[in-house]
Tab-separated table of C-alpha atoms and ligand atoms in Angstrom:
chain	number	residue	atom	x	y	z
A	1	MET	CA	85.443	9.566	29.124
A	2	SER	CA	83.522	12.788	28.816
A	3	ARG	CA	81.035	12.890	31.676
A	4	VAL	CA	77.481	13.824	30.797
A	5	TYR	CA	75.195	16.111	32.784
A	6	ASN	CA	73.050	13.542	34.571
A	7	PHE	CA	69.844	15.016	35.997
A	8	SER	CA	68.391	11.662	37.072
A	9	ALA	CA	66.878	11.853	40.563
A	10	GLY	CA	68.225	8.467	41.529
A	11	PRO	CA	70.364	6.555	41.120
A	12	SER	CA	71.978	9.869	40.496
A	13	THR	CA	75.316	11.421	39.771
A	14	LEU	CA	78.052	10.960	42.387
A	15	PRO	CA	81.128	13.127	42.846
A	16	PRO	CA	83.808	12.014	40.342
A	17	GLU	CA	86.337	12.080	43.191
A	18	VAL	CA	84.252	9.500	45.080
A	19	LEU	CA	83.989	7.233	42.036
A	20	ALA	CA	87.712	7.466	41.343
A	21	GLU	CA	88.662	6.714	44.944
A	22	THR	CA	86.275	3.730	44.978
A	23	GLN	CA	87.797	2.422	41.762
A	24	ALA	CA	91.332	2.800	43.091
A	25	GLU	CA	90.495	0.920	46.302
A	26	LEU	CA	88.138	-1.679	44.860
A	27	THR	CA	90.495	-4.556	44.136
A	28	GLU	CA	92.522	-4.289	47.333
A	29	PHE	CA	91.471	-2.571	50.533
A	30	GLY	CA	94.566	-1.250	52.287
A	31	ASP	CA	97.108	-4.082	52.295
A	32	THR	CA	94.620	-6.798	53.122
A	33	GLY	CA	95.060	-8.761	49.884
A	34	MET	CA	91.347	-8.577	49.119
A	35	SER	CA	88.569	-6.212	48.255
A	36	LEU	CA	86.383	-4.726	50.965
A	37	VAL	CA	83.401	-6.261	49.173
A	38	GLU	CA	84.937	-9.736	49.583
A	39	MET	CA	85.683	-9.345	53.262
A	40	SER	CA	83.725	-10.464	56.306
A	41	HIS	CA	81.446	-7.793	57.672
A	42	ARG	CA	82.758	-8.854	61.095
A	43	SER	CA	86.325	-7.909	60.193
A	44	ASP	CA	88.032	-4.981	61.931
A	45	GLU	CA	88.560	-3.334	58.543
A	46	TYR	CA	84.910	-3.393	57.567
A	47	GLU	CA	83.688	-2.455	61.038
A	48	ALA	CA	85.862	0.667	60.905
A	49	VAL	CA	84.383	1.664	57.533
A	50	HIS	CA	80.869	1.005	58.856
A	51	ALA	CA	81.376	3.008	62.050
A	52	GLU	CA	82.953	5.909	60.180
A	53	ALA	CA	80.050	6.151	57.732
A	54	ALA	CA	77.565	6.283	60.617
A	55	ALA	CA	79.668	8.882	62.448
A	56	LEU	CA	79.938	11.044	59.327
A	57	ALA	CA	76.163	10.909	58.832
A	58	ARG	CA	75.625	11.943	62.444
A	59	GLU	CA	78.171	14.745	62.195
A	60	ALA	CA	76.880	16.054	58.848
A	61	LEU	CA	73.349	16.611	60.126
A	62	ASP	CA	74.274	17.383	63.739
A	63	VAL	CA	72.115	14.472	64.861
A	64	PRO	CA	71.493	14.471	68.644
A	65	ASP	CA	72.988	11.722	70.813
A	66	ASP	CA	69.583	10.260	71.605
A	67	PHE	CA	69.052	9.271	67.968
A	68	ALA	CA	70.305	6.019	66.473
A	69	VAL	CA	71.877	6.069	62.991
A	70	LEU	CA	70.955	2.896	61.105
A	71	PHE	CA	71.895	1.445	57.726
A	72	LEU	CA	69.112	-0.847	56.537
A	73	GLN	CA	68.066	-2.484	53.283
A	74	GLY	CA	64.773	-2.514	51.402
A	75	GLY	CA	64.941	1.111	50.320
A	76	ALA	CA	62.656	3.864	51.477
A	77	THR	CA	59.891	1.529	50.345
A	78	LEU	CA	60.472	-0.877	53.247
A	79	GLN	CA	60.305	2.103	55.617
A	80	PHE	CA	56.771	2.752	54.348
A	81	SER	CA	55.963	-0.495	56.223
A	82	MET	CA	58.567	-0.527	59.012
A	83	VAL	CA	57.546	2.873	60.359
A	84	PRO	CA	53.906	1.970	61.054
A	85	MET	CA	54.769	-1.637	62.021
A	86	ASN	CA	57.119	-0.384	64.732
A	87	LEU	CA	55.524	2.848	65.867
A	88	LEU	CA	51.796	2.045	65.790
A	89	HIS	CA	50.373	0.013	68.643
A	90	ASP	CA	46.788	-1.237	68.591
A	91	GLY	CA	44.446	1.728	68.423
A	92	ASP	CA	47.154	4.237	67.427
A	93	ARG	CA	46.475	6.519	64.512
A	94	ALA	CA	48.930	8.214	62.158
A	95	GLY	CA	48.491	11.274	59.968
A	96	TYR	CA	50.060	11.536	56.532
A	97	VAL	CA	50.658	14.681	54.499
A	98	VAL	CA	49.696	13.436	51.047
A	99	SER	CA	51.800	15.666	48.860
A	100	GLY	CA	52.389	13.441	45.844
A	101	SER	CA	52.983	9.949	44.586
A	102	TRP	CA	55.566	8.979	47.226
A	103	ALA	CA	53.372	10.098	50.106
A	104	GLU	CA	50.466	8.174	48.557
A	105	LYS	CA	52.556	5.004	48.640
A	106	ALA	CA	53.650	5.607	52.235
A	107	LEU	CA	50.034	6.091	53.322
A	108	ALA	CA	48.799	3.024	51.422
A	109	ASP	CA	51.305	0.803	53.232
A	110	ALA	CA	50.623	2.406	56.625
A	111	ARG	CA	46.903	1.644	56.245
A	112	ILE	CA	47.765	-2.067	56.250
A	113	TYR	CA	49.273	-1.806	59.736
A	114	GLY	CA	47.235	0.844	61.500
A	115	ASP	CA	44.641	3.567	61.363
A	116	ALA	CA	46.476	5.897	58.994
A	117	TYR	CA	44.705	8.850	57.411
A	118	ALA	CA	45.415	11.867	55.193
A	119	ALA	CA	46.049	14.868	57.449
A	120	TRP	CA	46.279	17.000	54.320
A	121	ASP	CA	45.763	16.071	50.700
A	122	GLY	CA	47.288	17.976	47.806
A	123	GLU	CA	45.117	16.337	45.177
A	124	PRO	CA	44.310	17.323	42.510
A	125	GLY	CA	47.447	18.702	41.079
A	126	TYR	CA	49.997	18.115	43.826
A	127	ASP	CA	51.498	21.499	43.106
A	128	ARG	CA	52.433	22.640	46.597
A	129	MET	CA	53.151	21.613	50.183
A	130	PRO	CA	50.607	22.560	52.858
A	131	ALA	CA	50.864	25.793	54.806
A	132	PRO	CA	51.607	24.903	58.456
A	133	GLY	CA	48.044	25.579	59.677
A	134	GLU	CA	46.419	23.454	56.977
A	135	VAL	CA	47.494	20.090	58.369
A	136	ALA	CA	44.755	18.509	60.508
A	137	VAL	CA	46.094	15.928	62.943
A	138	GLU	CA	43.407	13.850	64.650
A	139	ASP	CA	43.221	12.678	68.265
A	140	GLY	CA	45.177	9.542	69.089
A	141	SER	CA	47.813	10.159	66.417
A	142	ARG	CA	51.255	8.770	67.136
A	143	TYR	CA	53.046	10.764	64.413
A	144	LEU	CA	52.626	12.895	61.322
A	145	HIS	CA	54.429	11.567	58.254
A	146	VAL	CA	55.809	14.072	55.742
A	147	THR	CA	57.640	13.608	52.458
A	148	SER	CA	60.112	16.470	52.606
A	149	ASN	CA	60.766	16.406	48.864
A	150	GLU	CA	58.328	14.860	46.406
A	151	THR	CA	60.844	13.686	43.855
A	152	ILE	CA	58.531	13.290	40.874
A	153	GLY	CA	56.411	16.376	41.583
A	154	GLY	CA	59.406	18.627	42.226
A	155	ILE	CA	57.905	20.071	45.405
A	156	GLN	CA	59.739	20.526	48.671
A	157	MET	CA	58.614	21.251	52.208
A	158	TRP	CA	60.013	24.458	53.716
A	159	ASP	CA	57.690	24.891	56.719
A	160	TRP	CA	57.626	21.825	58.954
A	161	PRO	CA	53.999	21.433	60.136
A	162	GLU	CA	53.521	22.570	63.750
A	163	VAL	CA	51.332	19.827	65.120
A	164	GLY	CA	51.137	18.285	68.575
A	165	VAL	CA	52.798	15.012	67.533
A	166	PRO	CA	56.317	14.112	66.363
A	167	LEU	CA	57.130	14.167	62.664
A	168	VAL	CA	58.390	11.208	60.653
A	169	GLY	CA	60.125	12.248	57.445
A	170	ASP	CA	60.761	10.502	54.158
A	171	MET	CA	63.778	12.524	53.063
A	172	SER	CA	64.952	10.216	50.301
A	173	SER	CA	65.537	12.986	47.815
A	174	ASP	CA	66.690	15.882	49.982
A	175	ILE	CA	68.650	14.330	52.849
A	176	MET	CA	71.980	16.092	53.461
A	177	SER	CA	70.825	19.147	51.530
A	178	ARG	CA	69.959	21.302	54.565
A	179	PRO	CA	70.086	21.220	58.376
A	180	LEU	CA	67.117	19.671	60.209
A	181	PRO	CA	65.201	20.674	63.389
A	182	TRP	CA	65.666	17.349	65.172
A	183	HIS	CA	63.444	18.269	68.133
A	184	ARG	CA	60.463	18.018	65.775
A	185	PHE	CA	61.243	14.498	64.554
A	186	ASP	CA	61.022	10.967	65.912
A	187	LEU	CA	62.357	9.354	62.761
A	188	VAL	CA	63.857	10.312	59.393
A	189	TYR	CA	64.632	7.894	56.563
A	190	ALA	CA	66.184	8.092	53.132
A	191	GLY	CA	67.102	5.604	50.443
A	192	ALA	CA	70.767	6.145	49.621
A	193	GLN	CA	70.702	6.365	45.856
A	194	LYS	CA	69.787	10.001	45.494
A	195	ASN	CA	71.780	12.173	47.858
A	196	LEU	CA	74.047	9.699	49.635
A	197	GLY	CA	75.623	7.069	47.428
A	198	PRO	CA	74.774	3.916	45.472
A	199	ALA	CA	71.473	2.074	45.865
A	200	GLY	CA	71.296	-0.722	48.398
A	201	ALA	CA	71.325	1.027	51.746
A	202	THR	CA	68.682	3.079	53.519
A	203	LEU	CA	69.716	5.577	56.148
A	204	VAL	CA	67.418	5.802	59.165
A	205	PHE	CA	67.729	8.227	62.066
A	206	ALA	CA	65.445	7.183	64.914
A	207	ARG	CA	64.946	8.639	68.379
A	208	ASP	CA	65.922	6.143	71.090
A	209	ALA	CA	62.709	6.749	73.029
A	210	ALA	CA	60.664	5.975	69.908
A	211	ILE	CA	62.627	2.762	69.349
A	212	ASP	CA	62.222	1.775	73.006
A	213	ALA	CA	58.459	2.303	72.784
A	214	ALA	CA	58.111	0.413	69.481
A	215	ARG	CA	56.368	-2.918	69.018
A	216	SER	CA	58.427	-6.028	69.594
A	217	ASP	CA	56.063	-8.569	68.009
A	218	LEU	CA	57.868	-8.357	64.669
A	219	GLY	CA	60.399	-10.484	62.837
A	220	ALA	CA	63.955	-9.527	63.775
A	221	TYR	CA	64.839	-7.658	60.588
A	222	LEU	CA	61.749	-5.495	60.912
A	223	ARG	CA	62.611	-4.233	64.418
A	224	TYR	CA	64.472	-0.954	64.814
A	225	ASP	CA	65.695	-2.008	68.267
A	226	VAL	CA	67.427	-5.088	66.827
A	227	HIS	CA	69.316	-2.923	64.311
A	228	ARG	CA	70.180	-0.267	66.887
A	229	ASP	CA	71.403	-2.777	69.462
A	230	LYS	CA	73.628	-4.460	66.845
A	231	SER	CA	74.816	-1.166	65.231
A	232	SER	CA	73.225	-2.200	61.914
A	233	LEU	CA	75.290	-5.411	61.937
A	234	TYR	CA	72.556	-7.843	62.992
A	235	ASN	CA	72.823	-9.412	59.565
A	236	THR	CA	75.106	-8.814	56.587
A	237	PRO	CA	74.789	-5.135	55.712
A	238	PRO	CA	75.058	-3.700	52.174
A	239	VAL	CA	78.801	-3.179	52.501
A	240	PHE	CA	79.475	-1.610	49.113
A	241	ALA	CA	76.749	1.014	49.496
A	242	ILE	CA	77.800	1.886	53.046
A	243	TRP	CA	81.448	2.162	51.996
A	244	VAL	CA	80.650	4.613	49.191
A	245	ILE	CA	78.173	6.542	51.373
A	246	GLY	CA	81.052	7.109	53.799
A	247	LYS	CA	83.205	8.463	50.985
A	248	THR	CA	80.387	10.725	49.787
A	249	LEU	CA	79.802	12.053	53.299
A	250	ARG	CA	83.509	12.799	53.644
A	251	TRP	CA	83.273	14.696	50.344
A	252	VAL	CA	80.265	16.650	51.721
A	253	ARG	CA	82.151	17.448	54.931
A	254	ASP	CA	85.254	18.604	53.091
A	255	ARG	CA	83.161	20.997	51.006
A	256	GLY	CA	81.545	22.731	53.962
A	257	GLY	CA	78.860	20.274	55.003
A	258	VAL	CA	75.113	20.482	54.495
A	259	VAL	CA	75.024	24.268	54.875
A	260	ALA	CA	77.337	24.571	51.870
A	261	MET	CA	75.247	21.929	50.054
A	262	GLU	CA	72.135	24.074	50.540
A	263	VAL	CA	73.881	27.173	49.175
A	264	GLU	CA	75.069	25.186	46.175
A	265	ALA	CA	71.629	23.649	45.591
A	266	ARG	CA	70.032	27.111	45.628
A	267	ARG	CA	72.567	28.333	43.092
A	268	LYS	CA	72.147	25.368	40.760
A	269	ALA	CA	68.341	25.188	41.001
A	270	GLY	CA	68.196	28.958	40.535
A	271	LEU	CA	69.940	28.648	37.171
A	272	VAL	CA	67.297	26.212	35.959
A	273	TYR	CA	64.302	28.077	37.427
A	274	ASP	CA	65.608	31.323	35.880
A	275	ALA	CA	65.770	29.608	32.485
A	276	ILE	CA	62.217	28.292	32.911
A	277	ASP	CA	60.815	31.610	34.146
A	278	GLY	CA	62.654	33.528	31.417
A	279	SER	CA	61.371	31.351	28.578
A	280	ASP	CA	58.210	33.399	27.876
A	281	GLY	CA	56.072	30.452	28.875
A	282	PHE	CA	57.744	27.900	26.622
A	283	TYR	CA	58.872	26.001	29.696
A	284	ARG	CA	56.457	25.974	32.609
A	285	ASN	CA	57.102	24.932	36.193
A	286	PRO	CA	53.766	23.800	37.661
A	287	VAL	CA	54.810	24.182	41.311
A	288	ASP	CA	53.760	27.052	43.626
A	289	ALA	CA	56.702	29.413	44.112
A	290	GLY	CA	56.965	28.657	47.839
A	291	SER	CA	57.195	24.887	47.325
A	292	ARG	CA	59.678	24.696	44.480
A	293	SER	CA	62.218	21.940	44.990
A	294	LEU	CA	65.927	22.693	45.049
A	295	MET	CA	66.575	19.027	44.296
A	296	ASN	CA	64.292	18.123	41.384
A	297	VAL	CA	63.331	20.926	39.034
A	298	VAL	CA	60.389	19.826	36.898
A	299	PHE	CA	59.068	21.580	33.805
A	300	ARG	CA	56.407	21.156	31.160
A	301	LEU	CA	56.512	21.882	27.445
A	302	PRO	CA	53.740	23.522	25.379
A	303	SER	CA	52.551	20.138	24.089
A	304	GLU	CA	53.055	16.462	24.752
B	401	LIG	N1	60.360	8.204	48.662
B	401	LIG	C1	60.810	9.128	47.795
B	401	LIG	C2	60.591	10.583	48.096
B	401	LIG	C3	61.475	8.718	46.630
B	401	LIG	O1	61.938	9.616	45.762
B	401	LIG	C4	61.688	7.336	46.398
B	401	LIG	C5	62.444	6.827	45.194
B	401	LIG	N2	62.359	7.535	44.047
B	401	LIG	C6	61.172	6.431	47.320
B	401	LIG	C7	60.537	6.896	48.444
B	401	LIG	C8	61.345	4.942	47.120
B	401	LIG	O2	62.661	4.669	47.426
B	401	LIG	P1	63.373	3.248	47.220
B	401	LIG	O3	63.461	3.033	45.751
B	401	LIG	O4	64.683	3.454	47.897
B	401	LIG	O5	62.524	2.235	47.889
């Protein structure tokens, strides 16, 4: 097989080493006589895989001890609902940085569960992230939601807004690409299929105090505390996705971790931006220089 250059945002390319190792181990896990994907999620073998993946995620991003690492299902899309369902009590408000189509969706779902509003709106154009002072958080706000990388727009947040409330981040398309200032966040989530592994799992990092203060009048699957207290094994987890995420995170660690990933992303994105900027206007990147994404480089052509 000759591998193609796959620029898809997600599901996206995975390290060939990870795919090969998965293939080699797929039919029999260790000497168990069965595949990991056929095995009980309560088995010692699976529980070790599960715990290692969570530990690698924590280690990769230097996640503080007072944050839970959760593997959930439903994609980042379910987090658009779970975040406000859990964090907003009656009367609470929540600000959203509306930076593109993903933030729009997050805000639309939040409005169903609470008094969510646009703390900054990048319409029309969605060609940049806000400068820190531009975000207007209103009284009574529980959190400010940001989309750290707008996948379709190709814009990335480099200055975390300094507001008086904790941040909640949708980091689906730039998780594990740079270190994070955890003291600013109450919760970070990311669907796996872009920077972590195959589709099917969603990684959530949530501050214990935020989980403890969350609503409990929700169905079990929708409660962060249920998942934390059962180490993401309340129900059957997406075992294949978590298994391959663990392999991918080991690959990230062995190549220098997220700091090395950021250096590599700058190098690779730089090649593409240089080609765009050096094309005498044939290719055009519509994003403000300070908000250009290192993950998704978008460009326009002279005509449709
Ligand atoms: N947020 C962002 C920034 C995304 O890029 C995506 C997927 N493209 C989503 C949310 C939705 O994720 P999922 O398909 O995992 O629900």
